[in-house]
Coordinates of C-alpha atoms and ligand atoms in Angstrom, one line a residue:
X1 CA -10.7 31.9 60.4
X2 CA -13.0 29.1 59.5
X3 CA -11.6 25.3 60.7
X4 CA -10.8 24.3 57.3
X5 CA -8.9 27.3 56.7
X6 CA -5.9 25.5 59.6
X7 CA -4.3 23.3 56.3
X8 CA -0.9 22.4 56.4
X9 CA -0.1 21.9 52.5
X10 CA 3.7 21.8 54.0
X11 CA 4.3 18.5 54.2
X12 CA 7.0 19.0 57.1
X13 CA 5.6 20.5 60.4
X14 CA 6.4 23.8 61.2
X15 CA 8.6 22.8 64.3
X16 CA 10.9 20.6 65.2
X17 CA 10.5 21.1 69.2
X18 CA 7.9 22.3 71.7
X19 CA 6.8 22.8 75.3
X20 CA 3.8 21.0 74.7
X21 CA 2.6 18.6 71.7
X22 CA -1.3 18.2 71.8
X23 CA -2.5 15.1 69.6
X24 CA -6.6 15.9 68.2
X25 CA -7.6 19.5 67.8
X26 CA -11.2 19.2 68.9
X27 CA -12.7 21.1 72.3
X28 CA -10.1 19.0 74.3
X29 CA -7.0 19.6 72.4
X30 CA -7.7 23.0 71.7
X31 CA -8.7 24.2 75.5
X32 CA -5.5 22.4 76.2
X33 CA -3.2 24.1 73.8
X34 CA -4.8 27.9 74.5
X35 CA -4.6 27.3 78.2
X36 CA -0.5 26.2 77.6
X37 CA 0.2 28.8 75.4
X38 CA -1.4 31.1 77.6
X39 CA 1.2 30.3 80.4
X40 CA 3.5 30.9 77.9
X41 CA 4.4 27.6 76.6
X42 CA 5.2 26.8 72.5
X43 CA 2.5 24.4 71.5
X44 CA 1.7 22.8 68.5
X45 CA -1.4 21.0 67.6
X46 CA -1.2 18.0 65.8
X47 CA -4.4 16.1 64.0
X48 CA -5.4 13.7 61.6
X49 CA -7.9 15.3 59.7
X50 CA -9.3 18.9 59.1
X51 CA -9.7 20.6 62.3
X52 CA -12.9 20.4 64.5
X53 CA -14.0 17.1 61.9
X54 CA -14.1 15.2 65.5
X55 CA -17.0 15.4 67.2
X56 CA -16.5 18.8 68.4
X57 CA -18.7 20.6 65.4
X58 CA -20.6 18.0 64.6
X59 CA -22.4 17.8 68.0
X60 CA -26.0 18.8 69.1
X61 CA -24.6 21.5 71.5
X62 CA -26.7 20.5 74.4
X63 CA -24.4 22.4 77.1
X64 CA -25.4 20.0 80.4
X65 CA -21.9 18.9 81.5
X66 CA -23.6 15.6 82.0
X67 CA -22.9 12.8 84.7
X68 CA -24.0 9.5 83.0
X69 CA -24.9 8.6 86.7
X70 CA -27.4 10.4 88.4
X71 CA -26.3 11.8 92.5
X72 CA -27.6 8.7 94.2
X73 CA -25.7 6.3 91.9
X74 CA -22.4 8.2 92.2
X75 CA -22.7 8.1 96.3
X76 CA -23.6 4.5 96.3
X77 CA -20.4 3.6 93.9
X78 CA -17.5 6.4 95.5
X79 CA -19.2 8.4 98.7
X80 CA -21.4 11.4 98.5
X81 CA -18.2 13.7 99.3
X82 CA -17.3 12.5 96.1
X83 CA -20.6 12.7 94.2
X84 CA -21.3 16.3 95.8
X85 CA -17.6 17.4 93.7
X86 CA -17.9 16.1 90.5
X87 CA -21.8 17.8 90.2
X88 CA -20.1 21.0 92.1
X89 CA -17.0 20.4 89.3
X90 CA -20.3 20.7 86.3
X91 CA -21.3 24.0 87.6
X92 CA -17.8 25.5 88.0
X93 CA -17.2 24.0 84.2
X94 CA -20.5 25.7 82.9
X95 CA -19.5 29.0 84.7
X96 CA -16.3 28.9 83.2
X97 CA -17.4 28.2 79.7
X98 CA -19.7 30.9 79.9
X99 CA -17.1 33.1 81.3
X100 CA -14.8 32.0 78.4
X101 CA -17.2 32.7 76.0
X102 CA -18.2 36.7 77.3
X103 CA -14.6 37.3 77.5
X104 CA -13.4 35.8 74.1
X105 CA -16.5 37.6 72.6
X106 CA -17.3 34.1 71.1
X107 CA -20.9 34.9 69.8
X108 CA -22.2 31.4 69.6
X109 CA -26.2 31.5 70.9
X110 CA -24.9 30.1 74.4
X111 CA -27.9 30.6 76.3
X112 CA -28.4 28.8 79.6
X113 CA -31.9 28.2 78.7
X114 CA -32.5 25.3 81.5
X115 CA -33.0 21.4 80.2
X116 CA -36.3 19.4 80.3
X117 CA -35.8 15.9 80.6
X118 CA -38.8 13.7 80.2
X119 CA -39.5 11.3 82.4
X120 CA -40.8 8.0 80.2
X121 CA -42.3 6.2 83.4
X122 CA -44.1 7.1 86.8
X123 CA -41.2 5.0 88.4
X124 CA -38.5 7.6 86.3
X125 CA -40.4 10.3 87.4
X126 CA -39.6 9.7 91.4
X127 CA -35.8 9.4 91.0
X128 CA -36.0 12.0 88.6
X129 CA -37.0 14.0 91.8
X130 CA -35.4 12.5 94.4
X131 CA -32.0 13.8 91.8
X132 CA -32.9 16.7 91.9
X133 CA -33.1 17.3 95.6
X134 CA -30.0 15.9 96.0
X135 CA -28.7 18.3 93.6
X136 CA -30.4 21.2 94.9
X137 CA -28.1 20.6 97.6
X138 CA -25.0 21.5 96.1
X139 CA -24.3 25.2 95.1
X140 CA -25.4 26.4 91.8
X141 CA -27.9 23.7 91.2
X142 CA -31.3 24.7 90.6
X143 CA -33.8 22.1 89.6
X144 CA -37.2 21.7 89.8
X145 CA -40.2 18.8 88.7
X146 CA -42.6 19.2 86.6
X147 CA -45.8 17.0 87.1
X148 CA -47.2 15.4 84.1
X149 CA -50.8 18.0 84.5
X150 CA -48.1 20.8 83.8
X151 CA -45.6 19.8 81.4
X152 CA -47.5 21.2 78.3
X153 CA -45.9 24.0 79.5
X154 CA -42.5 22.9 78.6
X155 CA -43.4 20.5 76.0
X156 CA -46.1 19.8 73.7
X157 CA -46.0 16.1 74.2
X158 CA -48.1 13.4 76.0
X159 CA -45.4 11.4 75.7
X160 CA -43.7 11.5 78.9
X161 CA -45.1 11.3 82.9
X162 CA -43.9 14.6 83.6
X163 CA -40.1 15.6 84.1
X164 CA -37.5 17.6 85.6
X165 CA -35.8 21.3 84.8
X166 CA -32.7 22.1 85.5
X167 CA -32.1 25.6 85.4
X168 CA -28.2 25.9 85.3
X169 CA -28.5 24.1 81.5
X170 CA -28.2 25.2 78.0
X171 CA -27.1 25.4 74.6
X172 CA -25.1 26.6 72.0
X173 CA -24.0 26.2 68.5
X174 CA -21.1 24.4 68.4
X175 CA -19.8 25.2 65.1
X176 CA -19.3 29.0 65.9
X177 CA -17.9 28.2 69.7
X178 CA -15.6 25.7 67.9
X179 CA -14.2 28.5 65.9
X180 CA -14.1 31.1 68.3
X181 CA -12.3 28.7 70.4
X182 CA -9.8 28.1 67.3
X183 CA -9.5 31.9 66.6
X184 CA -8.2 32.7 70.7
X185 CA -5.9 29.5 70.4
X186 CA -4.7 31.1 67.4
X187 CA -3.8 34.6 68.4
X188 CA -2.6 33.0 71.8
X189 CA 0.5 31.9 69.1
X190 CA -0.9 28.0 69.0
X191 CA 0.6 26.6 66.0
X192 CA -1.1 23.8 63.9
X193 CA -1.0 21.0 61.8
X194 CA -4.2 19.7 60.2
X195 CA -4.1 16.3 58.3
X196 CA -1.4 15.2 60.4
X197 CA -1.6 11.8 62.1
X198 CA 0.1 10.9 64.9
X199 CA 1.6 7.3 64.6
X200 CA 3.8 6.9 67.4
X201 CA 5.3 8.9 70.5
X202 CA 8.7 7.6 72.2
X203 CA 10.8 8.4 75.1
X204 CA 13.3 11.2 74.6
X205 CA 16.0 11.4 76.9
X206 CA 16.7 15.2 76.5
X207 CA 13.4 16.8 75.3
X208 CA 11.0 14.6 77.3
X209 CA 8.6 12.9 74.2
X210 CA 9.8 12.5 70.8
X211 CA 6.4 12.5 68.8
X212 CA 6.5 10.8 64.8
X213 CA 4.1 11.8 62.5
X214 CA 3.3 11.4 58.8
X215 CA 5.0 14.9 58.0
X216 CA 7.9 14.5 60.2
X217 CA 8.9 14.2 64.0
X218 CA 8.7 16.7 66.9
X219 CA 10.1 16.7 70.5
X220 CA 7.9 18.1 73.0
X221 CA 8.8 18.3 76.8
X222 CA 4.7 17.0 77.8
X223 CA 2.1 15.4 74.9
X224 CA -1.6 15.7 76.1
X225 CA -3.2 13.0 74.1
X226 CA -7.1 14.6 72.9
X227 CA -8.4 11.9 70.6
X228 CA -11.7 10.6 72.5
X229 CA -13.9 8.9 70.2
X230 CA -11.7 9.0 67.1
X231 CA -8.6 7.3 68.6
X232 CA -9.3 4.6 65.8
X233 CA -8.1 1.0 65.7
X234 CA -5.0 1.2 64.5
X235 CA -2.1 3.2 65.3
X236 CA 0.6 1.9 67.9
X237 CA 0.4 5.1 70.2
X238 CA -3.1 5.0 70.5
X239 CA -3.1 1.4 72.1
X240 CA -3.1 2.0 75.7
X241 CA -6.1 4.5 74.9
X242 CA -8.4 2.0 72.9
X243 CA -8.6 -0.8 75.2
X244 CA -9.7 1.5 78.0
X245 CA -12.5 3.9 75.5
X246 CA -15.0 2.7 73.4
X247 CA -16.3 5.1 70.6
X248 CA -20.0 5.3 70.0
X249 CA -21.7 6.3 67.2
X250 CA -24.5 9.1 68.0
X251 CA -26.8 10.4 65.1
X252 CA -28.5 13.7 64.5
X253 CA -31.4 14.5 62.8
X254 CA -32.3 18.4 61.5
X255 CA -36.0 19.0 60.1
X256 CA -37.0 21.2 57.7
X257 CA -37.6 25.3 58.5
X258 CA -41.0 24.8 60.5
X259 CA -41.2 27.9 61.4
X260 CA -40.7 30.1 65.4
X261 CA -44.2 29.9 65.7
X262 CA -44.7 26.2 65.2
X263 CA -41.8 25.8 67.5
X264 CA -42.6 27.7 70.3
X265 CA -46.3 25.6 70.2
X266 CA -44.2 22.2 70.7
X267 CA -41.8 23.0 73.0
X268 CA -43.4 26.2 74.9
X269 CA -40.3 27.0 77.1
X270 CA -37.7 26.7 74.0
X271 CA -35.1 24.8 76.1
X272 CA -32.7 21.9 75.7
X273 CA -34.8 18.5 76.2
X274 CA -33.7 14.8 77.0
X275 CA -35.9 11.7 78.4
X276 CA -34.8 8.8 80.9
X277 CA -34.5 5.7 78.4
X278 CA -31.7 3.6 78.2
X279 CA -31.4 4.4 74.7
X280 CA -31.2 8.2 75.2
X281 CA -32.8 10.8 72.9
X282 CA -31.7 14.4 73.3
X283 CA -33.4 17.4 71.2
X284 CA -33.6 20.7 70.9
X285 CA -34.8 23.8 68.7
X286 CA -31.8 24.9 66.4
X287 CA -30.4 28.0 68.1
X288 CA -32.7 29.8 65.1
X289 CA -35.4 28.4 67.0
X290 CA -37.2 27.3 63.5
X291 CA -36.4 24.0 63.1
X292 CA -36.1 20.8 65.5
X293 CA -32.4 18.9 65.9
X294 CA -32.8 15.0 67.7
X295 CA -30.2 13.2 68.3
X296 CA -29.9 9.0 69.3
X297 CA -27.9 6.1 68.3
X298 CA -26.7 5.1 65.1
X299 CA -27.1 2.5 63.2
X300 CA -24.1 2.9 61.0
X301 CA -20.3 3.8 62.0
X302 CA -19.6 6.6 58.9
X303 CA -22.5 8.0 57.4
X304 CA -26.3 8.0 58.2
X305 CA -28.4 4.9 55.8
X306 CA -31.3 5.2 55.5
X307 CA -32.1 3.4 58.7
X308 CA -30.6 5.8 60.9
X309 CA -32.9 8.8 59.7
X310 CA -36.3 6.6 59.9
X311 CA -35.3 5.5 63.7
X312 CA -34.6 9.3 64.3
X313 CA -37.9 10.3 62.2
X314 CA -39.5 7.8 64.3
X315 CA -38.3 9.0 67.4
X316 CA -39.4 12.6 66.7
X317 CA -43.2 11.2 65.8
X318 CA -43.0 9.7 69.1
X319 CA -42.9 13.1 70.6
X320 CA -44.6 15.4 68.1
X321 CA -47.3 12.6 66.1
X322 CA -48.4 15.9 63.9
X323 CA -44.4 15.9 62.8
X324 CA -44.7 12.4 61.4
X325 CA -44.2 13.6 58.0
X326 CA -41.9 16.7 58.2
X327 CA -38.9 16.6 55.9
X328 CA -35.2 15.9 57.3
X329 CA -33.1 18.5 55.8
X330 CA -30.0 17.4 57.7
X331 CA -28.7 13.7 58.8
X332 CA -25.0 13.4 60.2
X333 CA -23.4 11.2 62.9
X334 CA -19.9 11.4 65.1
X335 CA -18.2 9.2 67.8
X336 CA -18.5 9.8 71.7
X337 CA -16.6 7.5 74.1
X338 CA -17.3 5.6 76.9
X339 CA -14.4 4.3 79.6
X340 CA -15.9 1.5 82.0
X341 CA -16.7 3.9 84.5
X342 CA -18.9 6.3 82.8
X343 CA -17.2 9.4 84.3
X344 CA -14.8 12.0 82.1
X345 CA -11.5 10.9 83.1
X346 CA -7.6 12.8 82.9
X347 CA -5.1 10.1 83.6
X348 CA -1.0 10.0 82.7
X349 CA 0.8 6.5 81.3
X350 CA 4.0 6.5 80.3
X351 CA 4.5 10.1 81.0
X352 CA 1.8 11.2 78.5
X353 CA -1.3 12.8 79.5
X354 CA -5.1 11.8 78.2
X355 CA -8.2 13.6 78.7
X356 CA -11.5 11.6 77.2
X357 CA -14.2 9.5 77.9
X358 CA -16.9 12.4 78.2
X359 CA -19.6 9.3 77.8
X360 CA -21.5 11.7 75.0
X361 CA -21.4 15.5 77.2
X362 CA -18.5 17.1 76.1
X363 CA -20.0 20.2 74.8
X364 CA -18.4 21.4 78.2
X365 CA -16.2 18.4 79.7
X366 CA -13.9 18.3 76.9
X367 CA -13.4 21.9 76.9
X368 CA -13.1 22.4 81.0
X369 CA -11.0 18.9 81.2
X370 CA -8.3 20.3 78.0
X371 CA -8.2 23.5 80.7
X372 CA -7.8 21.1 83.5
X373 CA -5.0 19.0 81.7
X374 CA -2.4 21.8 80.5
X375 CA -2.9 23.8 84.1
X376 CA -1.6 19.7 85.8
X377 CA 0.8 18.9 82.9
X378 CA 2.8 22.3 83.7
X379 CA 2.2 21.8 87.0
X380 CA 0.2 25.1 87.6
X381 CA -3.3 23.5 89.3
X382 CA -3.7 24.2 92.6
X383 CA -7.0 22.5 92.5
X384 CA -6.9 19.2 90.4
X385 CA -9.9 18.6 89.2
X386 CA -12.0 15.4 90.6
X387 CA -11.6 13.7 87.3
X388 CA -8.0 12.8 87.4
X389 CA -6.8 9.7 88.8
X390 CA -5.8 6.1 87.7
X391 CA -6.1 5.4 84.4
X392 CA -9.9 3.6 83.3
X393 CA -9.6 -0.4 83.5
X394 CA -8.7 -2.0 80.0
X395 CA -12.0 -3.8 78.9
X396 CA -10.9 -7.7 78.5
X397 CA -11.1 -9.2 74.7
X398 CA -11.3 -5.5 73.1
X399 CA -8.8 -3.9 71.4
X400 CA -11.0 -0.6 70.4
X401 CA -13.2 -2.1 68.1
X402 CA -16.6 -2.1 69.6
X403 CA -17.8 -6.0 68.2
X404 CA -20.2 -5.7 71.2
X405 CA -22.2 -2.3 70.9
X406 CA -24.9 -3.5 68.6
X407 CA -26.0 -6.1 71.2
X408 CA -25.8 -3.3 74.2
X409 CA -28.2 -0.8 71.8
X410 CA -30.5 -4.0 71.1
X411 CA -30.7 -5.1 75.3
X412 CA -30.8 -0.6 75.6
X413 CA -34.0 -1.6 73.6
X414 CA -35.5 -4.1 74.9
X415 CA -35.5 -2.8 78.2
X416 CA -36.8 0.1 77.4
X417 CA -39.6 -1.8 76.2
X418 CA -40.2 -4.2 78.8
X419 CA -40.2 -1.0 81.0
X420 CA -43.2 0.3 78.8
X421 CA -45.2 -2.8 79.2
X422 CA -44.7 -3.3 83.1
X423 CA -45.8 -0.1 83.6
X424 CA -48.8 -1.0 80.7
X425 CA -49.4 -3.6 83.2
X426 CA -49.4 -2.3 86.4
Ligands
LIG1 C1 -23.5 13.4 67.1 C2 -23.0 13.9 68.4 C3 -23.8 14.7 69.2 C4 -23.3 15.2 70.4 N1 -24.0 16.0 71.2 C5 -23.6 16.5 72.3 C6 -24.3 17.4 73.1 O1 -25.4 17.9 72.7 N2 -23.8 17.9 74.3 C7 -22.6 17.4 74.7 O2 -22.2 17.9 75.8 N3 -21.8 16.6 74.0 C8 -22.3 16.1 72.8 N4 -21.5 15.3 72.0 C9 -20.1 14.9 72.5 C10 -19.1 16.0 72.3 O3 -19.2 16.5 71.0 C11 -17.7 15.4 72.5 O4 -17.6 14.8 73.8 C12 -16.5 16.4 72.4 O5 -16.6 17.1 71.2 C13 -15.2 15.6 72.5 O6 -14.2 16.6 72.1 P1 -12.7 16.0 71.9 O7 -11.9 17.2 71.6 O8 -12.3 15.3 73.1 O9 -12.8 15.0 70.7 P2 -13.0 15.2 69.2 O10 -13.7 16.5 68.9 O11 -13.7 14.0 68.7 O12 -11.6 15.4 68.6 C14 -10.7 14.3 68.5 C15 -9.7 14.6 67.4 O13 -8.6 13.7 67.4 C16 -8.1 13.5 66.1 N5 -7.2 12.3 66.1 C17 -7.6 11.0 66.3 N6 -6.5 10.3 66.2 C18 -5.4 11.1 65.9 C19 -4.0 10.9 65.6 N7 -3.5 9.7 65.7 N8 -3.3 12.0 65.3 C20 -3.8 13.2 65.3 N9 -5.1 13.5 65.5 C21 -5.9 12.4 65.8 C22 -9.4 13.4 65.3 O14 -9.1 13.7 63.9 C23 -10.3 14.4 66.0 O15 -10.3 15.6 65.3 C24 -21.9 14.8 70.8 C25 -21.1 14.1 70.0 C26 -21.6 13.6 68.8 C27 -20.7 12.8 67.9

């Protein structure tokens, strides 16, 4: 069953109460609604568009279960007993996901290929290292540098001063995991309700929630809100959840077929890349491994302009000068979302539950975090995971449109410059 094949032309929903209603059917809502109905708990998924038109299929599939801080950041800010769980939590995630995947017979290309990330100074290049022994530290972790005399080896590219690999990393295609994660909701007897919006969710004194929605109203005993980056400006029940999340638009770029061989000349050990600027840039081959997908800001909030494929053409020359002039058979962009503190977070308010703020990595947050969510709501988690806690700080003067993310990408920029000519410099 392909996403688009979930249409409700009904315009009532198919229930009128549930054990648990799930609002946003990407990686988040899904994971939630399988693991529910898997502990035997009616569920019904509720979202605004066609399923999966979230970010959750329109992402580069990088698998990394990123921390937007590195390990010496995290101990400064909360304690290295804490920073040591949330990277152990990553490698339990990506074990789980692959587990999920072997079991589920989801054949998506996951591969845990390892991830090269460039370093784009000398100075990046230490705490690149010093990261990585502090990760080696913690089970399942295993990283390694690459000094800038070797890293042909990984990548064809003199653009960086060496790097970092870290093995427990990979990819997959996110369209087919999306849909083998839709088919096992599915026969786990998740029903669903595409092109459904939720506008507003209100106390129920028998059932729990009582949950309105443009084709109807539901009661539902526990409502695990899965929105992230697409909880939009303006519907009342998504308030709480906007001032606290701020959706970024991220852009990929797909060239045309190059070819394996071509591929395997510029990036030797076929893995998942990234580099250490402000303004990230992720890439990787296609999981054909003929063609090159990069992915960086946007310029634009719906669809790529024009702009937003010449900064990504621009950033691929940077890497590969001989690509300069390759065709870019694909262009698309989606929303991530950011809370102040940069970590995935599952918080309740008001007796509802929210998973989000994946800070652009939720190839395998969102889906481990959905998991994480459910196993709380029903109160079947012996281990919590390290995520959930108070709900993120509301960001002052914001009301979840992001007036101020243009000026972040343009200081992102500039820094990243001045970075370049210090080191010029020195
Ligand atoms: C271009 C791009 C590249 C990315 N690359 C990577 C990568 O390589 N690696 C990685 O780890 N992560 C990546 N990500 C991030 C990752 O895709 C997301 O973090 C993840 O998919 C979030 O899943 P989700 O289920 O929480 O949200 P989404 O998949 O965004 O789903 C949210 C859903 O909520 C629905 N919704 C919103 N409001 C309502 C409402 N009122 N009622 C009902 N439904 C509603 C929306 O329609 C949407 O379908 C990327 C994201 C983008 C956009």
């Amino acid at each position: 069953m392909a996403p688009d094949e979930v249409v409700h032309e009904d315009t009532q929903l198919p229930v009128t109460d549930v054990d648990l209603l799930v609002v946003g059917g990407g990686f988040t809502g899904l994971s939630a609604a399988l693991t529910a109905a898997r502990l035997g708990k009616s569920v019904l998924v509720c979202d605004a568009g066609q399923m999966g038109l979230g970010a959750s299929t329109r992402n580069g599939g990088i698998c990394s279960g990123n921390i937007r801080h590195d390990h010496g950041t995290l101990e400064k800010q909360y304690g290295r007993e804490f920073a040591d769980r949330v990277y152990a939590e990553g490698i339990e995630a990506r074990l789980d996901l692959a587990h999920f995947c072997a079991e589920e017979k989801i054949d998506c290309h996951l591969q845990m290929t390892g991830r090269f990330t460039g370093a784009m100074t000398p100075k990046d290049y230490d705490s690149l290292a010093r990261n990585i022994d502090a990760l080696n530290r913690i089970d399942g972790h295993e990283g390694w540098v690459v000094p800038r005399s070797e890293q042909h080896k990984e990548i064809n590219t003199d653009r960086f001063f060496g790097g970092v690999v870290r093995a427990e990393i990979g990819g997959y295609h996110p369209g087919l995991f999306y849909e083998g994660l839709l088919q096992a909701a599915k026969r786990a007897g998740v029903l669903f309700s595409a092109y459904t919006p939720v506008n507003s969710i209100e106390t129920d004194a028998k059932a729990g929630k009582k949950i309105h929605t443009e084709k109807g109203s539901v009661r539902a005993a526990q409502v695990i809100v899965a929105t992230n980056g697409y909880t939009g400006t303006t519907r009342p029940f998504g308030q709480f959840l906007r001032r606290r999340l701020v959706p970024v638009q991220s852009c990929i770029m797909v060239t045309e077929d190059l070819g394996a061989d071509r591929i395997r000349q510029l990036m030797p050990s076929l893995r998942m890349y990234g580099n250490t600027a402000a303004l990230y840039c992720y890439f990787r081959p296609t999981p054909d491994r003929r063609r090159i997908l990069l992915g960086a800001r946007s310029f634009d909030r719906l669809t790529p302009s024009g702009r937003s494929v010449a900064y990504l053409g621009r950033k691929l020359a940077e890497l590969f000068p001989e690509l300069a002039d390759v065709h870019t058979d694909y262009c698309w962009l989606g929303n991530v979302a950011f809370n102040t503190s940069q970590l995935p977070r599952i918080f309740t308010h008001d007796n509802i539950w929210y998973a989000a703020g994946y800070a652009g990595s939720g190839t395998v947050w969102a889906r481990w975090l959905g998991k994480k969510t459910a196993e709380m709501a029903f109160g079947l988690s012996n281990q919590p995971s390290r995520f959930y806690g108070e709900p993120p700080k509301a960001i002052p003067f914001y009301d979840g449109y992001p007036w101020f993310i243009n000026a972040i990408n343009t200081s992102y920029a500039l820094k990243d410059k001045l970075k370049a000519v210090l080191y010029a410099r020195s």
